Amino acid sequence: MITRRMAEELDAADPLARLRDRFVIDDPGLVYLDGNSLGRLPAATADFLDAVVRDQWGTGLVRTWHTWIDWASRLGDRLAEHVLGARPGEVVLSDSTSVNLYKLAAAVLAGSPERRTIVLDAEDFPTDRYIVQGLAAERGLSVRALPSDVDAGLDLDELSAALDDDVALVVLSHASYRSGALNDMAAVNALARRAGAVVLWDLSHSAGVFPVQLHASGADLAVGCTYKYLNGGPGAPAFLYVRKELRSTLRQPIWGWFGQRDQFRMGTDYHPVDGIERFLVGTPPVLSLAAVDPALAVVEEAGVARIRDKGKRLGEFVIDLAPTGMRVASPLDSDRRGGHVTLEHPDAWRICQALGHVGVICDYREPNRLRIGPSPLYTRFVDVWDAMDRLRDLLASRAYEQWGDAPGRVT
Ligand SMILES: *Cc1c(COP(=O)(O)O)cnc(C)c1O
């Protein structure tokens, strides 16, 4: 029997507890367990954006471009050092995860025209699959979609068997968007390298909640969101990573002026810079980029290792408190799971809506799954306890049955 008192004790001993104050929490009764979809608003963000809007844009006008021009690379270097385990000059912020995935995948395919196959996980996030399908259709390539277990993730033997000398590119998520199952990054990179293929990682569900080690694990390419565990705000620009040694051999498909050497010479032909900026395209969304700065400062202060440590324990707490009638649809071993836990129930969508009505926000994913994402920077153990308590009450009273099962536009 786990009591609320026990949750309070865990919070009292939590070294990250004080960081909850760095976020705007204006409804203390609301339990927010969807930080894996949209992170909370950091308290420093509004003032920082206000200064950027009024002083830098309002007063500074076009003169402030001298400052703004480097932001994508500077923030990229901070992400590289504190979040992604990459070297300076290997990460930059730009576009969306989807667009970055397209740019890097297309660059790999253009560089190895003799290989005609792209490998992916059949259960991966939709945008990753669609972008691969589009690239394959455009170039007459084949897609090898590997069956994987919806809850346990991809089997390494399955992947190994699919890698032959026709495979140019492997696209995989580090943590599954649905179950949270983690892929072993170093093992996958080694397998692919042996087969002469390049892996493009999607870190959307691990960046900021797991100590990603791109360099040490031998990763070549990666992309990911900054609006989930990194709290950069809705639509914040994504990041992309290219291993330094690979950079000059890759040419991205969108030849924009932000990738151009001597950009303001306005030269006749496209000559991309040597640096990571060669993967940029056009003018960055400066206001959205600005919001990543104060958000990243909180992650840096906490340290990703400590975030991971608390994240594992929050996940275990969800699993220990999960009501009977809901099946854990995530790996039970915390070392094999990212930042969220998924629970399965035939009425999960109704339950998700009913939970929102009693002040617990999480989300629903097909099929029949409730996703619980207790972001460690601002989620307390009592929050998880309260959420599971309300969930248990809903299941017991069957009050969720009054909710419709018509799907929403956004779930
Ligand atoms: C959230 C998420 C995305 C989102 O991509 P956008 O281009 O920002 O819409 C992509 N891939 C994965 C794995 C995600 O979880």
Coordinates of C-alpha atoms and ligand atoms in Angstrom, one line a residue:
M1 CA 0.0 0.0 0.0
I2 CA 1.6 3.3 -1.1
T3 CA 0.2 6.2 0.8
R4 CA 0.1 9.9 -0.1
R5 CA 2.4 10.5 2.9
M6 CA 5.0 8.3 1.2
A7 CA 4.8 10.4 -1.9
E8 CA 5.3 13.6 0.2
E9 CA 8.4 12.0 1.7
L10 CA 9.8 11.3 -1.8
D11 CA 9.2 14.9 -2.7
A12 CA 10.9 16.1 0.5
A13 CA 14.0 14.1 -0.5
D14 CA 14.0 15.1 -4.2
P15 CA 17.0 17.2 -5.2
L16 CA 15.1 18.7 -8.1
A17 CA 12.0 19.6 -6.1
R18 CA 12.9 23.3 -5.9
L19 CA 13.0 23.6 -9.7
R20 CA 9.2 23.4 -9.8
D21 CA 9.2 27.1 -8.9
R22 CA 10.9 27.8 -12.2
F23 CA 7.7 27.1 -14.0
V24 CA 4.4 28.9 -14.3
I25 CA 1.9 26.8 -12.3
D26 CA -1.2 28.9 -11.9
D27 CA -3.7 26.1 -11.2
P28 CA -2.2 24.1 -8.3
G29 CA -5.1 21.6 -8.5
L30 CA -4.2 20.6 -12.0
V31 CA -1.9 17.5 -12.4
Y32 CA 0.0 17.9 -15.7
L33 CA 1.3 14.6 -17.0
D34 CA 1.8 15.7 -20.7
G35 CA 5.2 17.2 -20.5
N36 CA 6.3 14.7 -23.2
S37 CA 3.9 16.4 -25.6
L38 CA 4.2 20.1 -24.6
G39 CA 6.4 21.1 -21.7
R40 CA 5.2 23.6 -19.2
L41 CA 6.0 27.3 -19.5
P42 CA 9.2 28.3 -17.7
A43 CA 8.7 31.3 -15.4
A44 CA 11.6 33.2 -17.0
T45 CA 10.3 32.9 -20.5
A46 CA 7.6 35.6 -20.6
D47 CA 9.9 38.3 -19.3
F48 CA 12.7 37.2 -21.7
L49 CA 10.4 37.2 -24.7
D50 CA 9.0 40.6 -23.6
A51 CA 12.5 42.0 -23.6
V52 CA 13.3 40.5 -27.0
V53 CA 10.0 41.9 -28.4
R54 CA 10.2 45.4 -26.9
D55 CA 13.9 46.1 -26.8
Q56 CA 15.5 43.9 -29.4
W57 CA 12.7 44.1 -32.0
G58 CA 10.9 47.3 -31.0
T59 CA 14.0 49.5 -30.2
G60 CA 16.8 47.7 -31.9
L61 CA 14.9 46.9 -35.1
V62 CA 17.0 45.4 -37.9
R63 CA 20.2 46.3 -36.1
T64 CA 19.5 43.4 -33.6
W65 CA 20.2 40.9 -36.4
H66 CA 23.9 41.1 -35.4
T67 CA 22.8 39.2 -32.2
W68 CA 20.0 37.0 -33.6
I69 CA 22.1 35.7 -36.4
D70 CA 24.1 33.4 -34.1
W71 CA 21.3 32.2 -31.9
A72 CA 20.6 28.9 -33.7
S73 CA 24.2 27.9 -33.4
R74 CA 24.8 29.1 -29.8
L75 CA 21.7 27.3 -28.6
G76 CA 22.8 24.3 -30.6
D77 CA 26.2 24.3 -28.8
R78 CA 24.4 24.4 -25.4
L79 CA 22.2 21.5 -26.4
A80 CA 25.2 19.6 -27.6
E81 CA 27.0 20.1 -24.3
H82 CA 24.3 19.7 -21.8
V83 CA 21.6 17.5 -23.4
L84 CA 22.9 15.5 -26.3
G85 CA 26.5 14.5 -25.5
A86 CA 27.8 16.1 -28.8
R87 CA 30.7 18.3 -29.6
P88 CA 30.7 22.1 -30.3
G89 CA 29.6 22.8 -33.9
E90 CA 27.7 19.6 -34.2
V91 CA 24.2 20.8 -33.3
V92 CA 22.0 23.6 -34.7
L93 CA 18.4 24.7 -34.2
S94 CA 16.2 25.0 -37.3
D95 CA 12.9 24.3 -38.9
S96 CA 10.7 21.4 -37.5
T97 CA 11.7 17.9 -36.6
S98 CA 9.9 16.7 -39.7
V99 CA 11.7 19.1 -42.0
N100 CA 15.1 18.3 -40.4
L101 CA 14.4 14.6 -40.8
Y102 CA 13.8 15.2 -44.5
K103 CA 16.9 17.3 -45.0
L104 CA 19.3 14.8 -43.3
A105 CA 17.7 11.7 -44.8
A106 CA 17.8 13.2 -48.3
A107 CA 21.4 14.2 -47.8
V108 CA 22.4 10.6 -46.9
L109 CA 20.4 9.1 -49.9
A110 CA 22.0 11.6 -52.3
G111 CA 25.4 10.5 -51.0
S112 CA 24.9 6.7 -51.5
P113 CA 22.9 6.3 -54.7
E114 CA 24.1 2.7 -55.2
R115 CA 22.1 1.6 -52.0
R116 CA 18.4 1.5 -52.7
T117 CA 16.7 0.7 -49.3
I118 CA 15.6 2.6 -46.2
V119 CA 15.0 0.7 -43.0
L120 CA 12.5 1.9 -40.4
D121 CA 10.4 0.7 -37.5
A122 CA 6.9 0.0 -38.7
E123 CA 5.6 1.3 -35.4
D124 CA 7.6 4.6 -35.4
F125 CA 6.0 8.0 -35.1
P126 CA 3.9 8.8 -38.2
T127 CA 5.9 11.8 -39.5
D128 CA 9.1 9.7 -39.5
R129 CA 7.4 7.0 -41.6
Y130 CA 5.7 9.4 -44.0
I131 CA 8.8 11.4 -44.7
V132 CA 10.7 8.1 -45.4
Q133 CA 7.8 7.0 -47.7
G134 CA 7.9 10.3 -49.5
L135 CA 11.6 10.2 -50.1
A136 CA 11.4 6.6 -51.3
A137 CA 8.5 7.5 -53.7
E138 CA 10.5 10.5 -55.0
R139 CA 13.6 8.4 -55.7
G140 CA 12.2 4.9 -56.5
L141 CA 13.7 3.4 -53.4
S142 CA 12.2 0.6 -51.3
V143 CA 11.2 0.9 -47.6
R144 CA 11.8 -2.0 -45.3
A145 CA 9.4 -1.5 -42.4
L146 CA 10.4 -3.7 -39.5
P147 CA 7.7 -5.3 -37.4
S148 CA 8.2 -4.3 -33.8
D149 CA 6.4 -5.0 -30.6
V150 CA 4.0 -2.1 -29.8
D151 CA 4.9 -2.2 -26.1
A152 CA 8.5 -3.7 -26.0
G153 CA 10.0 -1.9 -29.1
L154 CA 12.2 -3.1 -31.8
D155 CA 14.2 -6.3 -31.5
L156 CA 17.9 -5.9 -32.3
D157 CA 18.0 -9.3 -34.1
E158 CA 15.2 -8.2 -36.3
L159 CA 17.1 -5.1 -37.2
S160 CA 20.4 -6.9 -37.7
A161 CA 18.7 -9.4 -40.1
A162 CA 17.3 -6.4 -42.1
L163 CA 20.7 -4.8 -42.7
D164 CA 22.4 -5.7 -45.9
D165 CA 24.5 -3.9 -48.5
D166 CA 21.5 -2.4 -50.1
V167 CA 20.5 -0.3 -47.0
A168 CA 21.6 3.3 -47.2
L169 CA 19.7 4.7 -44.2
V170 CA 18.1 3.5 -41.0
V171 CA 15.5 5.9 -39.4
L172 CA 14.7 5.1 -35.8
S173 CA 13.3 6.9 -32.7
H174 CA 15.5 6.6 -29.6
A175 CA 12.4 6.4 -27.3
S176 CA 9.1 5.1 -28.8
Y177 CA 6.5 7.8 -28.8
R178 CA 3.9 5.3 -27.8
S179 CA 5.4 2.9 -25.2
G180 CA 8.5 4.8 -24.3
A181 CA 10.7 1.8 -25.2
L182 CA 14.3 2.8 -25.7
N183 CA 16.5 1.6 -28.5
D184 CA 20.1 0.9 -27.6
M185 CA 21.8 3.7 -29.5
A186 CA 25.4 2.4 -29.3
A187 CA 24.4 -1.2 -30.3
V188 CA 22.3 0.0 -33.3
N189 CA 25.0 2.4 -34.5
A190 CA 27.5 -0.4 -34.4
L191 CA 25.3 -2.8 -36.3
A192 CA 24.5 -0.2 -39.0
R193 CA 28.2 0.8 -39.4
R194 CA 29.1 -2.9 -40.0
A195 CA 26.5 -3.0 -42.8
G196 CA 27.7 0.4 -44.2
A197 CA 24.4 2.1 -43.4
V198 CA 23.9 5.4 -41.7
V199 CA 21.4 5.8 -38.8
L200 CA 19.3 8.9 -38.4
W201 CA 18.0 9.1 -34.9
D202 CA 14.8 10.9 -33.8
L203 CA 15.4 12.1 -30.2
S204 CA 12.0 13.8 -29.7
H205 CA 11.1 11.6 -26.8
S206 CA 14.5 11.4 -25.1
A207 CA 16.1 14.8 -25.4
G208 CA 16.0 16.5 -22.1
V209 CA 14.9 13.4 -20.1
F210 CA 17.6 10.9 -20.9
P211 CA 21.4 11.5 -21.0
V212 CA 21.8 11.0 -24.7
Q213 CA 25.4 10.4 -25.7
L214 CA 25.5 11.0 -29.4
H215 CA 29.3 11.2 -29.6
A216 CA 30.2 8.4 -27.3
S217 CA 27.6 6.1 -28.9
G218 CA 29.0 6.7 -32.4
A219 CA 25.9 8.4 -33.7
D220 CA 26.1 10.0 -37.1
L221 CA 22.8 12.0 -37.4
A222 CA 20.0 13.0 -35.2
V223 CA 17.0 15.3 -35.0
G224 CA 14.4 16.2 -32.3
C225 CA 11.9 18.5 -30.8
T226 CA 12.6 21.3 -28.3
Y227 CA 8.9 21.7 -27.2
K228 CA 8.6 18.4 -25.3
Y229 CA 10.9 17.7 -22.3
L230 CA 12.9 20.8 -23.3
N231 CA 10.0 23.2 -22.7
G232 CA 10.7 25.5 -25.6
G233 CA 7.0 26.2 -26.3
P234 CA 4.5 25.3 -28.9
G235 CA 6.2 25.0 -32.3
A236 CA 9.7 25.8 -31.0
P237 CA 12.4 25.2 -33.6
A238 CA 13.8 21.7 -33.7
F239 CA 17.5 20.6 -33.5
L240 CA 19.6 18.6 -35.8
Y241 CA 22.9 16.9 -35.2
V242 CA 25.5 15.9 -37.7
R243 CA 28.8 14.1 -36.6
K244 CA 31.6 16.5 -37.5
E245 CA 33.5 13.9 -39.6
L246 CA 30.5 13.4 -41.8
R247 CA 29.6 17.0 -42.4
S248 CA 31.5 17.9 -45.6
T249 CA 30.3 14.8 -47.4
L250 CA 26.6 15.6 -46.8
R251 CA 24.7 18.1 -48.9
Q252 CA 21.1 18.9 -47.9
P253 CA 18.4 19.2 -50.5
I254 CA 17.1 22.7 -49.7
W255 CA 19.8 25.2 -50.9
G256 CA 18.8 28.2 -48.8
W257 CA 20.8 31.4 -48.2
F258 CA 21.3 30.6 -44.4
G259 CA 23.5 27.7 -45.5
Q260 CA 25.6 29.8 -47.8
R261 CA 29.2 30.8 -47.4
D262 CA 29.5 34.6 -47.1
Q263 CA 25.8 34.9 -46.9
F264 CA 25.6 38.6 -47.4
R265 CA 27.8 38.7 -50.4
M266 CA 24.7 37.5 -52.2
G267 CA 26.8 35.4 -54.5
T268 CA 25.6 33.9 -57.8
D269 CA 25.9 30.2 -56.9
Y270 CA 25.3 28.1 -53.8
H271 CA 28.5 27.1 -51.8
P272 CA 27.5 25.8 -48.4
V273 CA 29.6 26.7 -45.4
D274 CA 31.7 24.0 -43.9
G275 CA 30.0 24.3 -40.4
I276 CA 26.8 22.8 -39.1
E277 CA 25.0 25.9 -40.5
R278 CA 25.2 24.2 -44.0
F279 CA 22.0 22.4 -42.8
L280 CA 20.1 25.7 -42.3
V281 CA 17.7 27.0 -44.9
G282 CA 16.1 30.4 -44.3
T283 CA 15.5 33.1 -41.7
P284 CA 14.9 31.5 -38.2
P285 CA 11.7 32.2 -36.2
V286 CA 13.6 34.4 -33.8
L287 CA 10.8 34.7 -31.2
S288 CA 10.4 31.0 -31.0
L289 CA 14.1 30.5 -30.9
A290 CA 14.3 33.0 -28.0
A291 CA 12.0 30.9 -25.9
V292 CA 14.4 28.0 -26.0
D293 CA 17.1 30.0 -24.1
P294 CA 15.4 30.3 -20.7
A295 CA 14.0 26.8 -21.0
L296 CA 17.4 25.3 -21.6
A297 CA 18.8 27.2 -18.6
V298 CA 16.5 25.2 -16.3
V299 CA 17.6 21.9 -17.8
E300 CA 21.3 22.9 -17.6
E301 CA 20.8 23.8 -13.9
A302 CA 19.2 20.5 -13.1
G303 CA 21.6 18.3 -15.2
V304 CA 20.2 15.6 -17.4
A305 CA 21.6 12.8 -15.2
R306 CA 19.6 14.0 -12.3
I307 CA 16.5 14.5 -14.5
R308 CA 16.9 10.9 -15.7
D309 CA 17.3 9.6 -12.2
K310 CA 14.1 11.2 -11.0
G311 CA 12.3 10.3 -14.3
K312 CA 12.9 6.7 -13.7
R313 CA 11.6 6.8 -10.2
L314 CA 8.5 8.8 -11.3
G315 CA 7.9 6.1 -14.0
E316 CA 8.2 3.3 -11.4
F317 CA 5.8 5.2 -9.2
V318 CA 3.2 5.3 -12.1
I319 CA 3.7 1.6 -12.6
D320 CA 3.4 0.7 -8.9
L321 CA 0.2 2.8 -8.6
A322 CA -1.4 1.8 -11.9
P323 CA -5.0 0.6 -11.1
T324 CA -6.0 -2.9 -11.7
G325 CA -7.8 -3.1 -15.0
M326 CA -5.1 -1.1 -16.8
R327 CA -2.2 -3.0 -18.3
V328 CA 1.2 -1.4 -18.4
A329 CA 2.0 -1.1 -22.1
S330 CA 5.6 0.0 -21.6
P331 CA 8.8 -1.9 -20.7
L332 CA 8.7 -2.7 -16.9
D333 CA 12.5 -2.3 -16.6
S334 CA 13.2 1.4 -16.1
D335 CA 16.5 1.1 -18.0
R336 CA 14.6 0.1 -21.1
R337 CA 12.0 3.0 -20.8
G338 CA 12.2 6.7 -21.6
G339 CA 10.3 9.4 -19.8
H340 CA 6.7 8.2 -20.0
V341 CA 4.6 5.2 -19.1
T342 CA 1.7 3.9 -21.2
L343 CA -1.3 2.2 -19.8
E344 CA -3.8 0.2 -21.9
H345 CA -7.5 -0.1 -21.4
P346 CA -10.3 -0.7 -24.0
D347 CA -11.9 2.6 -23.0
A348 CA -8.6 4.6 -22.8
W349 CA -9.9 7.5 -24.9
R350 CA -13.0 8.0 -22.7
I351 CA -10.8 7.6 -19.6
C352 CA -8.5 10.3 -20.9
Q353 CA -11.3 12.7 -21.4
A354 CA -12.8 12.0 -18.0
L355 CA -9.4 12.5 -16.4
G356 CA -9.1 15.9 -17.9
H357 CA -12.5 16.7 -16.3
V358 CA -11.1 15.8 -12.8
G359 CA -7.9 17.9 -13.3
V360 CA -5.5 15.3 -14.7
I361 CA -4.0 16.0 -18.1
C362 CA -2.3 13.2 -20.0
D363 CA -2.9 12.0 -23.5
Y364 CA -4.3 9.2 -25.6
R365 CA -2.6 7.2 -28.3
E366 CA -3.9 4.6 -30.6
P367 CA -4.7 1.8 -29.9
N368 CA -6.4 2.1 -26.5
R369 CA -3.5 3.7 -24.7
L370 CA -3.2 6.4 -22.1
R371 CA 0.2 8.1 -22.1
I372 CA 1.5 9.4 -18.8
G373 CA 4.4 11.7 -19.1
P374 CA 5.6 13.0 -15.7
S375 CA 8.3 15.5 -16.7
P376 CA 10.8 15.4 -13.8
L377 CA 11.5 19.1 -13.7
Y378 CA 8.1 20.1 -12.4
T379 CA 6.2 16.9 -11.6
R380 CA 6.0 15.9 -7.9
F381 CA 5.5 12.4 -6.6
V382 CA 2.3 13.6 -5.0
D383 CA 1.1 14.7 -8.5
V384 CA 1.5 11.1 -9.7
W385 CA -0.2 9.8 -6.6
D386 CA -3.1 12.2 -7.0
A387 CA -3.5 11.3 -10.7
M388 CA -3.5 7.6 -10.0
D389 CA -5.9 8.1 -7.2
R390 CA -8.4 9.9 -9.5
L391 CA -7.8 7.3 -12.2
R392 CA -8.6 4.5 -9.7
D393 CA -11.8 6.3 -8.7
L394 CA -12.9 6.8 -12.3
L395 CA -12.4 3.1 -13.1
A396 CA -14.3 2.1 -9.9
S397 CA -17.2 4.4 -10.6
R398 CA -17.1 3.9 -14.3
A399 CA -17.8 7.6 -14.6
Y400 CA -15.8 7.7 -17.8
E401 CA -18.6 5.9 -19.6
Q402 CA -20.5 9.2 -19.9
W403 CA -17.8 10.4 -22.3
G404 CA -18.1 9.8 -26.0
D405 CA -15.7 7.7 -28.0
A406 CA -15.6 9.9 -31.0
P407 CA -12.0 10.8 -31.7
G408 CA -10.9 14.4 -31.1
R409 CA -9.0 16.6 -33.7
V410 CA -6.1 16.6 -31.3
T411 CA -5.5 13.8 -28.8
Ligands
LIG1 C1 6.7 14.9 -31.5 C2 7.5 14.1 -32.5 C3 7.7 14.7 -33.8 C4 7.2 16.0 -34.1 O1 7.6 16.5 -35.3 P1 7.2 18.0 -35.8 O2 7.9 18.2 -37.1 O3 7.7 18.9 -34.7 O4 5.7 18.0 -35.8 C5 8.5 14.0 -34.6 N1 9.0 12.7 -34.3 C6 8.7 12.2 -33.1 C7 9.3 10.8 -32.8 C8 8.0 12.8 -32.2 O5 7.7 12.3 -31.0

